[in-house]
Short mmCIF file of C-alpha atoms and ligand atoms in Angstrom, two decimals:
data_model
loop_
_atom_site.label_atom_id
_atom_site.label_comp_id
_atom_site.label_asym_id
_atom_site.label_seq_id
_atom_site.Cartn_x
_atom_site.Cartn_y
_atom_site.Cartn_z
CA MET A 216 0.11 0.05 0.05
CA THR A 217 1.43 3.31 -0.81
CA ASP A 218 1.75 5.97 1.95
CA SER A 219 -1.26 7.88 1.08
CA ALA A 220 -3.47 4.85 0.69
CA THR A 221 -2.45 3.89 4.26
CA ASP A 222 -3.02 7.33 5.30
CA GLY A 223 -6.54 7.16 3.78
CA LEU A 224 -7.41 3.92 5.50
CA PHE A 225 -6.11 5.26 8.65
CA LYS A 226 -8.41 8.41 8.26
CA ILE A 227 -11.27 6.15 7.78
CA ILE A 228 -10.75 4.47 10.88
CA ASP A 229 -10.03 7.65 12.96
CA ALA A 230 -13.75 8.74 11.68
CA ARG A 231 -15.08 5.59 13.10
CA ARG A 232 -13.48 6.00 16.49
CA GLU A 233 -17.35 6.51 17.96
CA GLU A 234 -18.63 3.73 16.18
CA LEU A 235 -15.77 1.36 17.43
CA VAL A 236 -16.44 2.23 20.74
CA GLU A 237 -20.32 1.89 20.68
CA LEU A 238 -19.41 -1.69 19.02
CA ALA A 239 -17.18 -2.57 21.60
CA ARG A 240 -19.87 -1.40 24.21
CA ALA A 241 -22.62 -3.48 22.36
CA LEU A 242 -20.57 -6.54 22.70
CA ILE A 243 -19.65 -6.20 26.41
CA ARG A 244 -23.51 -5.69 27.32
CA PHE A 245 -23.89 -9.49 26.29
CA PRO A 246 -23.27 -11.34 29.60
CA THR A 247 -21.39 -14.05 28.02
CA VAL A 248 -19.98 -15.50 31.07
CA ASN A 249 -18.40 -18.95 30.93
CA PRO A 250 -19.29 -21.19 32.41
CA PRO A 251 -22.09 -21.62 31.98
CA GLY A 252 -22.02 -20.26 28.57
CA GLU A 253 -24.70 -17.43 28.98
CA ALA A 254 -25.86 -15.73 26.00
CA TYR A 255 -23.83 -17.13 23.44
CA GLN A 256 -26.26 -17.36 20.64
CA PRO A 257 -27.50 -13.69 20.71
CA CYS A 258 -23.98 -12.32 20.93
CA ALA A 259 -23.10 -14.37 18.02
CA GLU A 260 -25.97 -13.35 15.84
CA PHE A 261 -25.48 -9.83 16.65
CA ILE A 262 -22.03 -10.35 15.11
CA GLY A 263 -23.30 -12.27 12.17
CA ARG A 264 -26.09 -10.03 11.64
CA ARG A 265 -23.43 -6.94 11.37
CA LEU A 266 -21.25 -8.72 9.03
CA GLY A 267 -23.86 -10.23 7.17
CA ALA A 268 -24.81 -6.71 6.29
CA ARG A 269 -21.43 -5.99 4.76
CA GLY A 270 -21.74 -8.86 2.33
CA PHE A 271 -20.14 -11.60 4.60
CA ASN A 272 -20.95 -15.01 3.88
CA VAL A 273 -21.94 -15.92 7.72
CA GLU A 274 -22.57 -19.44 9.03
CA TYR A 275 -23.07 -20.65 12.83
CA VAL A 276 -21.93 -23.97 13.88
CA ARG A 277 -22.97 -25.20 16.87
CA ALA A 278 -20.44 -27.38 18.97
CA ILE A 279 -22.92 -30.29 19.87
CA GLY A 280 -21.82 -32.63 22.36
CA THR A 281 -18.91 -30.55 23.59
CA PRO A 282 -18.42 -29.92 27.46
CA GLY A 283 -21.28 -27.62 28.43
CA ASP A 284 -23.37 -27.79 25.35
CA SER A 285 -26.95 -28.09 25.93
CA GLU A 286 -30.23 -26.68 24.58
CA ARG A 287 -30.17 -24.09 27.52
CA TYR A 288 -26.37 -23.44 26.69
CA PRO A 289 -25.74 -23.90 23.38
CA ARG A 290 -22.01 -23.65 22.19
CA ILE A 291 -22.83 -21.42 19.06
CA ASN A 292 -19.72 -20.19 17.10
CA VAL A 293 -20.02 -17.58 14.22
CA ILE A 294 -17.61 -17.36 11.24
CA ALA A 295 -17.99 -14.78 8.45
CA ARG A 296 -15.99 -14.83 5.25
CA ARG A 297 -15.92 -12.33 2.50
CA GLU A 298 -14.42 -13.15 -0.80
CA GLY A 299 -12.35 -10.84 -2.67
CA ASN A 300 -12.66 -10.49 -6.36
CA ARG A 301 -9.30 -12.44 -7.48
CA PRO A 302 -7.40 -15.23 -5.85
CA GLY A 303 -5.30 -14.73 -2.95
CA PRO A 304 -4.65 -15.98 0.75
CA CYS A 305 -7.16 -15.67 3.37
CA VAL A 306 -6.58 -13.69 6.54
CA HIS A 307 -8.67 -14.88 9.30
CA PHE A 308 -9.66 -12.63 12.76
CA ASN A 309 -10.67 -15.01 15.36
CA SER A 310 -11.92 -13.57 18.94
CA HIS A 311 -13.40 -15.78 21.66
CA ILE A 312 -16.80 -14.11 22.89
CA ASP A 313 -16.95 -15.72 26.09
CA VAL A 314 -15.83 -14.03 29.26
CA VAL A 315 -15.12 -15.27 32.62
CA GLN A 316 -17.00 -14.80 36.02
CA THR A 317 -17.53 -11.15 37.05
CA GLY A 318 -16.35 -11.82 40.62
CA ALA A 319 -15.84 -9.50 43.47
CA GLY A 320 -14.46 -6.10 43.55
CA TRP A 321 -16.39 -4.24 40.78
CA SER A 322 -17.01 -0.49 41.60
CA MET A 323 -19.71 -0.36 38.45
CA ASP A 324 -22.16 -2.92 36.52
CA PRO A 325 -19.87 -5.14 34.44
CA PHE A 326 -21.85 -5.62 31.95
CA ALA A 327 -23.00 -1.85 31.65
CA ALA A 328 -20.16 -1.18 29.39
CA VAL A 329 -19.38 2.23 31.21
CA LEU A 330 -17.67 4.71 28.85
CA LYS A 331 -15.22 7.25 31.07
CA ASP A 332 -12.29 9.09 30.68
CA GLY A 333 -11.38 7.29 27.45
CA LYS A 334 -11.74 3.93 28.63
CA VAL A 335 -14.83 1.47 28.16
CA TYR A 336 -15.06 -0.67 31.09
CA GLY A 337 -16.49 -4.15 31.52
CA ARG A 338 -16.06 -7.92 31.89
CA GLY A 339 -14.65 -8.71 28.68
CA ALA A 340 -13.43 -5.03 27.65
CA CYS A 341 -10.06 -5.98 27.58
CA ASP A 342 -10.18 -9.71 27.14
CA MET A 343 -11.25 -9.68 24.41
CA LYS A 344 -14.19 -7.83 22.97
CA GLY A 345 -12.46 -4.42 22.59
CA GLY A 346 -10.09 -6.60 20.34
CA LEU A 347 -13.15 -8.15 18.53
CA ALA A 348 -14.51 -4.67 17.88
CA ALA A 349 -11.22 -3.43 16.72
CA SER A 350 -10.84 -6.20 14.20
CA ILE A 351 -14.50 -5.61 12.91
CA ILE A 352 -13.83 -1.79 12.28
CA ALA A 353 -10.40 -2.86 10.76
CA VAL A 354 -11.77 -5.44 8.02
CA GLU A 355 -14.71 -2.86 7.31
CA ALA A 356 -12.51 0.10 6.87
CA LEU A 357 -10.11 -2.04 4.80
CA LEU A 358 -13.18 -3.15 2.53
CA ASP A 359 -14.32 0.57 2.23
CA SER A 360 -11.17 1.74 0.99
CA HIS A 361 -10.46 -0.88 -1.48
CA ASP A 362 -12.89 -1.75 -4.33
CA HIS A 363 -10.58 -4.70 -5.15
CA LEU A 364 -9.06 -7.03 -2.70
CA PRO A 365 -7.41 -10.29 -3.45
CA GLY A 366 -8.14 -13.25 -1.38
CA ALA A 367 -10.73 -13.56 1.35
CA LEU A 368 -11.05 -11.95 4.88
CA GLU A 369 -12.79 -14.02 7.68
CA ILE A 370 -13.76 -12.97 11.27
CA SER A 371 -15.12 -15.50 13.68
CA GLY A 372 -16.58 -14.99 17.12
CA THR A 373 -15.89 -18.24 18.89
CA VAL A 374 -16.99 -19.72 22.43
CA ASP A 375 -15.37 -21.42 25.28
CA GLU A 376 -11.76 -20.10 25.15
CA GLU A 377 -11.68 -19.83 28.77
CA SER A 378 -12.59 -23.41 29.53
CA GLY A 379 -9.80 -24.83 26.95
CA GLY A 380 -11.88 -23.90 23.58
CA TYR A 381 -13.31 -27.17 23.08
CA GLY A 382 -16.74 -25.83 21.96
CA GLY A 383 -14.86 -23.29 20.00
CA VAL A 384 -11.55 -23.23 18.16
CA HIS A 385 -10.63 -26.97 18.94
CA TYR A 386 -14.45 -27.80 17.34
CA LEU A 387 -14.04 -25.70 14.43
CA ALA A 388 -10.25 -26.78 13.85
CA GLU A 389 -11.37 -30.61 13.66
CA ARG A 390 -13.45 -29.61 10.83
CA GLY A 391 -11.25 -27.97 8.96
CA TRP A 392 -12.29 -24.19 9.41
CA PHE A 393 -8.50 -23.33 10.68
CA SER A 394 -6.56 -25.12 7.85
CA GLN A 395 -5.20 -24.63 4.65
CA PRO A 396 -6.60 -24.07 1.90
CA ARG A 397 -9.19 -22.23 3.81
CA VAL A 398 -7.39 -20.19 5.89
CA ASP A 399 -3.32 -19.14 5.42
CA HIS A 400 -3.00 -16.45 8.17
CA VAL A 401 -4.58 -15.95 11.68
CA ILE A 402 -4.68 -13.12 14.08
CA ILE A 403 -6.24 -13.39 17.56
CA PRO A 404 -6.84 -10.18 18.91
CA GLU A 405 -6.10 -11.17 22.58
CA PRO A 406 -5.30 -8.43 24.90
CA LEU A 407 -1.45 -8.76 24.97
CA ASN A 408 -0.97 -4.62 24.69
CA VAL A 409 -1.16 -2.80 21.43
CA ASP A 410 2.52 -2.83 20.68
CA ARG A 411 3.65 -6.52 20.91
CA VAL A 412 2.93 -9.41 18.84
CA CYS A 413 2.71 -12.61 20.63
CA ILE A 414 4.05 -15.59 18.58
CA GLY A 415 3.13 -18.41 21.02
CA HIS A 416 2.74 -19.60 24.72
CA ARG A 417 4.07 -21.85 27.34
CA GLY A 418 2.93 -25.16 27.64
CA VAL A 419 0.57 -26.65 30.29
CA TRP A 420 -0.14 -29.69 32.37
CA TRP A 421 -2.79 -30.18 34.86
CA ALA A 422 -2.88 -33.17 37.01
CA GLU A 423 -4.48 -34.42 40.33
CA ILE A 424 -2.40 -36.17 43.01
CA GLU A 425 -4.06 -38.00 45.39
CA THR A 426 -2.58 -39.32 48.76
CA HIS A 427 -4.25 -42.49 50.53
CA GLY A 428 -4.53 -43.29 54.19
CA ARG A 429 -6.64 -45.17 56.48
CA MET A 430 -9.74 -44.05 58.45
CA ALA A 431 -9.76 -44.36 62.28
CA HIS A 432 -11.13 -42.34 64.92
CA GLY A 433 -9.65 -38.94 65.40
CA SER A 434 -9.09 -39.66 68.95
CA MET A 435 -6.86 -42.39 68.30
CA PRO A 436 -4.86 -41.44 65.23
CA PHE A 437 -2.16 -44.25 65.77
CA LEU A 438 -5.23 -46.81 64.71
CA GLY A 439 -5.12 -45.05 61.11
CA ASP A 440 -3.00 -43.58 58.93
CA CYS A 441 -3.42 -40.06 57.64
CA ALA A 442 -3.50 -38.97 54.14
CA VAL A 443 -3.14 -35.22 54.88
CA ARG A 444 0.27 -35.97 56.62
CA HIS A 445 1.27 -37.99 53.52
CA MET A 446 0.34 -34.85 51.30
CA HIS A 447 2.36 -32.69 53.79
CA ALA A 448 5.36 -34.85 53.09
CA PHE A 449 4.86 -34.58 49.28
CA ILE A 450 4.27 -30.74 49.51
CA ASP A 451 7.36 -30.56 51.48
CA ARG A 452 9.21 -32.24 48.78
CA LEU A 453 8.01 -29.94 46.28
CA GLU A 454 9.28 -26.92 48.43
CA ARG A 455 12.76 -28.29 48.87
CA ASP A 456 13.40 -29.97 45.86
CA LEU A 457 11.20 -29.13 42.75
CA TYR A 458 10.63 -25.44 43.24
CA PRO A 459 14.26 -24.55 43.31
CA ARG A 460 14.74 -26.47 40.14
CA LEU A 461 11.83 -25.00 38.36
CA ALA A 462 13.01 -21.31 39.31
CA ALA A 463 16.38 -22.49 37.89
CA ARG A 464 15.14 -23.22 34.43
CA THR A 465 15.05 -20.19 31.98
CA THR A 466 13.82 -20.20 28.52
CA ASP A 467 14.75 -18.63 25.17
CA MET A 468 11.44 -17.82 24.56
CA PRO A 469 10.39 -14.06 25.18
CA VAL A 470 7.71 -14.84 27.69
CA VAL A 471 6.24 -11.87 29.61
CA PRO A 472 6.21 -10.95 32.40
CA SER A 473 9.65 -11.97 33.22
CA GLY A 474 8.87 -14.37 36.18
CA ALA A 475 7.02 -16.49 33.52
CA LYS A 476 10.59 -17.10 31.70
CA HIS A 477 11.06 -19.77 34.39
CA SER A 478 9.31 -23.06 34.92
CA THR A 479 6.46 -22.90 37.05
CA MET A 480 3.83 -24.67 39.05
CA ASN A 481 0.76 -23.61 41.12
CA ILE A 482 -1.08 -25.83 43.48
CA ASN A 483 -4.55 -24.79 42.37
CA SER A 484 -6.33 -26.65 45.36
CA ILE A 485 -6.20 -29.12 48.14
CA HIS A 486 -9.09 -31.28 49.36
CA GLY A 487 -8.22 -33.69 52.14
CA GLY A 488 -10.47 -35.47 54.86
CA GLN A 489 -14.04 -35.80 55.43
CA ALA A 490 -16.26 -33.03 54.44
CA GLU A 491 -17.90 -30.83 57.42
CA THR A 492 -21.23 -31.30 58.06
CA SER A 493 -23.35 -28.11 58.95
CA GLY A 494 -19.95 -26.78 60.14
CA TYR A 495 -18.91 -29.49 62.20
CA PRO A 496 -15.97 -31.40 61.65
CA ALA A 497 -15.55 -34.90 61.52
CA PRO A 498 -13.55 -36.71 63.77
CA CYS A 499 -11.99 -38.91 61.58
CA VAL A 500 -8.46 -39.52 60.26
CA ALA A 501 -8.51 -38.45 56.75
CA ASP A 502 -8.39 -41.41 54.31
CA SER A 503 -7.71 -39.11 51.44
CA CYS A 504 -6.04 -36.00 50.21
CA ARG A 505 -5.96 -34.62 46.82
CA VAL A 506 -4.06 -31.69 45.19
CA VAL A 507 -4.46 -30.28 41.45
CA ILE A 508 -1.20 -28.97 40.27
CA ASP A 509 -0.90 -26.68 37.24
CA ARG A 510 2.58 -26.72 35.66
CA ARG A 511 3.69 -24.45 33.03
CA LEU A 512 6.46 -25.61 30.62
CA LEU A 513 8.89 -24.01 28.85
CA ILE A 514 9.70 -24.68 24.99
CA GLU A 515 12.84 -26.58 26.15
CA GLU A 516 10.64 -29.01 28.17
CA SER A 517 8.48 -31.97 27.13
CA ILE A 518 5.23 -32.90 28.43
CA GLU A 519 6.74 -36.39 29.06
CA GLY A 520 9.46 -35.35 30.86
CA VAL A 521 7.55 -32.90 33.41
CA LYS A 522 5.38 -35.96 34.06
CA GLY A 523 8.32 -38.17 34.48
CA GLU A 524 9.79 -35.70 36.89
CA MET A 525 6.73 -35.46 39.10
CA ARG A 526 6.58 -39.39 39.06
CA ALA A 527 10.06 -39.79 40.19
CA LEU A 528 9.56 -37.31 43.07
CA LEU A 529 6.78 -39.45 44.21
CA GLU A 530 8.22 -42.79 43.66
CA GLN A 531 11.02 -41.35 45.81
CA LEU A 532 8.54 -40.98 48.52
CA VAL A 533 6.94 -44.25 48.35
CA GLU A 534 10.58 -45.77 49.07
CA GLU A 535 11.32 -43.72 51.72
CA ARG A 536 8.08 -42.89 53.75
CA ALA A 537 6.08 -45.70 55.51
CA GLY A 538 2.40 -46.19 54.10
CA PHE A 539 3.02 -43.45 51.45
CA THR A 540 0.99 -44.55 48.34
CA TYR A 541 -0.45 -42.15 45.89
CA GLU A 542 -2.57 -42.01 42.47
CA LEU A 543 -1.44 -39.36 39.81
CA ARG A 544 -4.24 -38.63 37.29
CA ASP A 545 -3.95 -36.35 34.04
CA ILE A 546 -6.32 -33.60 33.48
CA PHE A 547 -5.37 -31.78 30.85
CA GLU A 548 -1.95 -30.97 28.83
CA VAL A 549 -1.07 -28.51 25.89
CA PRO A 550 2.59 -28.47 24.77
CA PRO A 551 4.34 -25.31 24.27
CA THR A 552 3.82 -23.35 20.80
CA MET A 553 6.08 -20.60 19.16
CA ALA A 554 5.48 -19.37 15.47
CA ASP A 555 8.16 -18.09 13.45
CA ARG A 556 8.71 -14.21 14.28
CA ASN A 557 9.99 -14.18 10.50
CA GLY A 558 6.62 -15.60 9.48
CA PRO A 559 4.16 -13.44 7.03
CA VAL A 560 1.58 -12.67 9.78
CA ALA A 561 4.10 -11.76 12.65
CA ARG A 562 6.42 -9.80 10.19
CA SER A 563 3.48 -7.75 8.64
CA THR A 564 1.75 -7.12 11.93
CA ALA A 565 5.20 -5.89 13.27
CA ALA A 566 5.78 -3.68 10.61
CA ALA A 567 2.20 -2.39 10.79
CA ILE A 568 2.84 -1.18 14.53
CA GLN A 569 5.91 0.48 13.61
CA ARG A 570 4.01 2.33 11.12
CA VAL A 571 1.01 3.04 13.62
CA LEU A 572 2.85 3.73 16.61
CA GLY A 573 6.01 4.80 15.39
CA ARG A 574 8.27 2.38 17.59
CA PRO A 575 9.28 -1.20 16.89
CA ALA A 576 7.14 -4.16 18.02
CA GLU A 577 8.06 -6.26 20.65
CA PHE A 578 7.77 -10.03 19.96
CA ILE A 579 6.72 -11.95 23.17
CA CYS A 580 5.14 -15.38 24.01
CA SER A 581 2.25 -15.50 26.66
CA PRO A 582 2.67 -16.95 30.10
CA GLY A 583 -0.56 -19.02 29.91
CA THR A 584 -2.39 -20.71 26.71
CA TYR A 585 -4.95 -19.44 24.36
CA ASP A 586 -6.72 -20.67 21.14
CA GLN A 587 -3.38 -20.76 19.31
CA LYS A 588 -2.70 -24.33 20.46
CA HIS A 589 -5.82 -25.66 18.37
CA ILE A 590 -4.92 -23.75 15.28
CA ASP A 591 -1.25 -24.93 15.50
CA ARG A 592 -1.90 -28.46 16.73
CA VAL A 593 -5.44 -29.36 15.25
CA GLY A 594 -5.62 -26.96 12.26
CA ARG A 595 -1.87 -27.46 11.27
CA LEU A 596 -1.64 -23.80 10.55
CA ARG A 597 1.54 -22.30 11.82
CA ASP A 598 1.29 -18.68 10.41
CA CYS A 599 -0.68 -17.54 13.50
CA ILE A 600 -0.09 -14.91 16.43
CA ALA A 601 -2.03 -13.12 18.64
CA TYR A 602 -2.31 -9.20 18.72
CA GLY A 603 -4.78 -6.95 20.43
CA PRO A 604 -5.38 -3.77 22.21
CA GLY A 605 -6.17 -4.71 25.73
CA ILE A 606 -3.50 -4.36 28.55
CA LEU A 607 -2.73 -8.19 29.78
CA ASP A 608 -2.49 -7.42 33.26
CA LEU A 609 -6.13 -6.22 33.32
CA ALA A 610 -7.75 -9.64 32.02
CA HIS A 611 -10.12 -11.29 34.17
CA GLN A 612 -9.77 -8.50 36.77
CA PRO A 613 -12.34 -6.41 38.49
CA ASP A 614 -12.92 -3.10 36.83
CA GLU A 615 -11.15 -4.64 33.44
CA TYR A 616 -11.31 -1.73 30.83
CA VAL A 617 -9.93 -1.27 27.27
CA LEU A 618 -8.52 2.22 26.37
CA VAL A 619 -10.19 3.57 23.11
CA GLU A 620 -6.95 5.00 21.82
CA ASP A 621 -5.57 1.36 22.02
CA MET A 622 -8.72 0.11 20.02
CA VAL A 623 -8.47 2.69 17.53
CA ASN A 624 -4.26 2.12 16.93
CA SER A 625 -4.99 -1.49 16.98
CA ALA A 626 -7.63 -1.47 14.24
CA LYS A 627 -5.16 0.35 12.12
CA VAL A 628 -2.52 -2.12 12.75
CA MET A 629 -5.04 -4.93 11.99
CA ALA A 630 -6.21 -3.30 8.79
CA MET A 631 -2.56 -2.42 7.45
CA ALA A 632 -1.23 -6.12 8.38
CA ALA A 633 -4.34 -7.76 6.81
CA HIS A 634 -3.80 -5.44 3.57
CA SER A 635 -0.26 -6.71 3.23
CA LEU A 636 -1.06 -10.25 4.02
CA LEU A 637 -3.64 -10.53 1.28
CA HIS A 638 -1.28 -9.16 -1.06
CA GLY A 639 1.50 -11.63 -0.19
CA ALA A 640 3.80 -8.65 0.57
CA ALA A 641 4.89 -9.51 4.11
ZN1 LIG B 7 -8.82 -14.14 26.13
#
């Protein structure tokens, strides 16, 4: 695109600032809370109606039978596609429409989409309805400024990203919606900050570890065997042995924030002993104790290696500690993923950031996973990044917001990047 054509495109986006704000607010007003998956259908239809009116071919795909899908809470995804007037690559913008629980601590109604001091507030403002709105305005502006575009543009609103993406991108990827030849380049407008290109994410392994005991009367614990004490021995081993090892490992992935450049592990929860009935504790020795762990892996680590390391630690306890038995159950796993920072989508987005913001883009990786994992592993499409306007640290927080200025700038970046990708100019 010539400099004056680029300026013309940016002028169109600047003129639609109000429209962009109102679109983001309209999206936030759908309380698409997951779980359970509230208001997915009206939100998907809102997006479909808007893009349908702009000449997009709109399809709705319900992920029947995926976790949480029901007549009350149907997993409805929307995919809109607009063909250019000559062959060329397809550029796809994928946003998840689900948001997490509102939680406590809000100073306003999380679904009122309050606009104040250049910020739009609400659950999902940052993660990621601000990004979705910016991508829609970007694509519409691109269409309005060009009578002839090659290739195809796609925008999707998908569900369940916050719960693993199985009713959303995973379901669609399994059915070819995120593979060549249909799609060539994907931008996911997740909130990774307006000047950063996210090329991948760390891996994750969730597992449950249970220690066993033997029940007895609480007044005679020597007649039983306490599963909570066995769990304590395990956690003590984590503290003294595993955590220092994880902290010592660092990665070449450009992960942010810097604490996530090391291997990490959270203990999500611990459950042990008998449940209390009406607030009254059971006078029993615990026969079971469970923890759920959330281990995040670096690209230099393998899931098999990570599991083996945990198992070795547990086996050591079996040998050393009388009565120690355990079970290890896998819950969920995703290997780390990283796209080529010199690939077309990363390069053209970075070039657009430089043009719009006047400073070089930073390439980063996300500490946690997002739907890129399904596009990469299921769709086998490698040319995928996350780029969007939200401030990463605000995601999932009370009083979450997105800056209007960032939405406008990111819409310009997305429009310019899409233009160069459609023309194979990256
Ligand atoms: Zn998100």
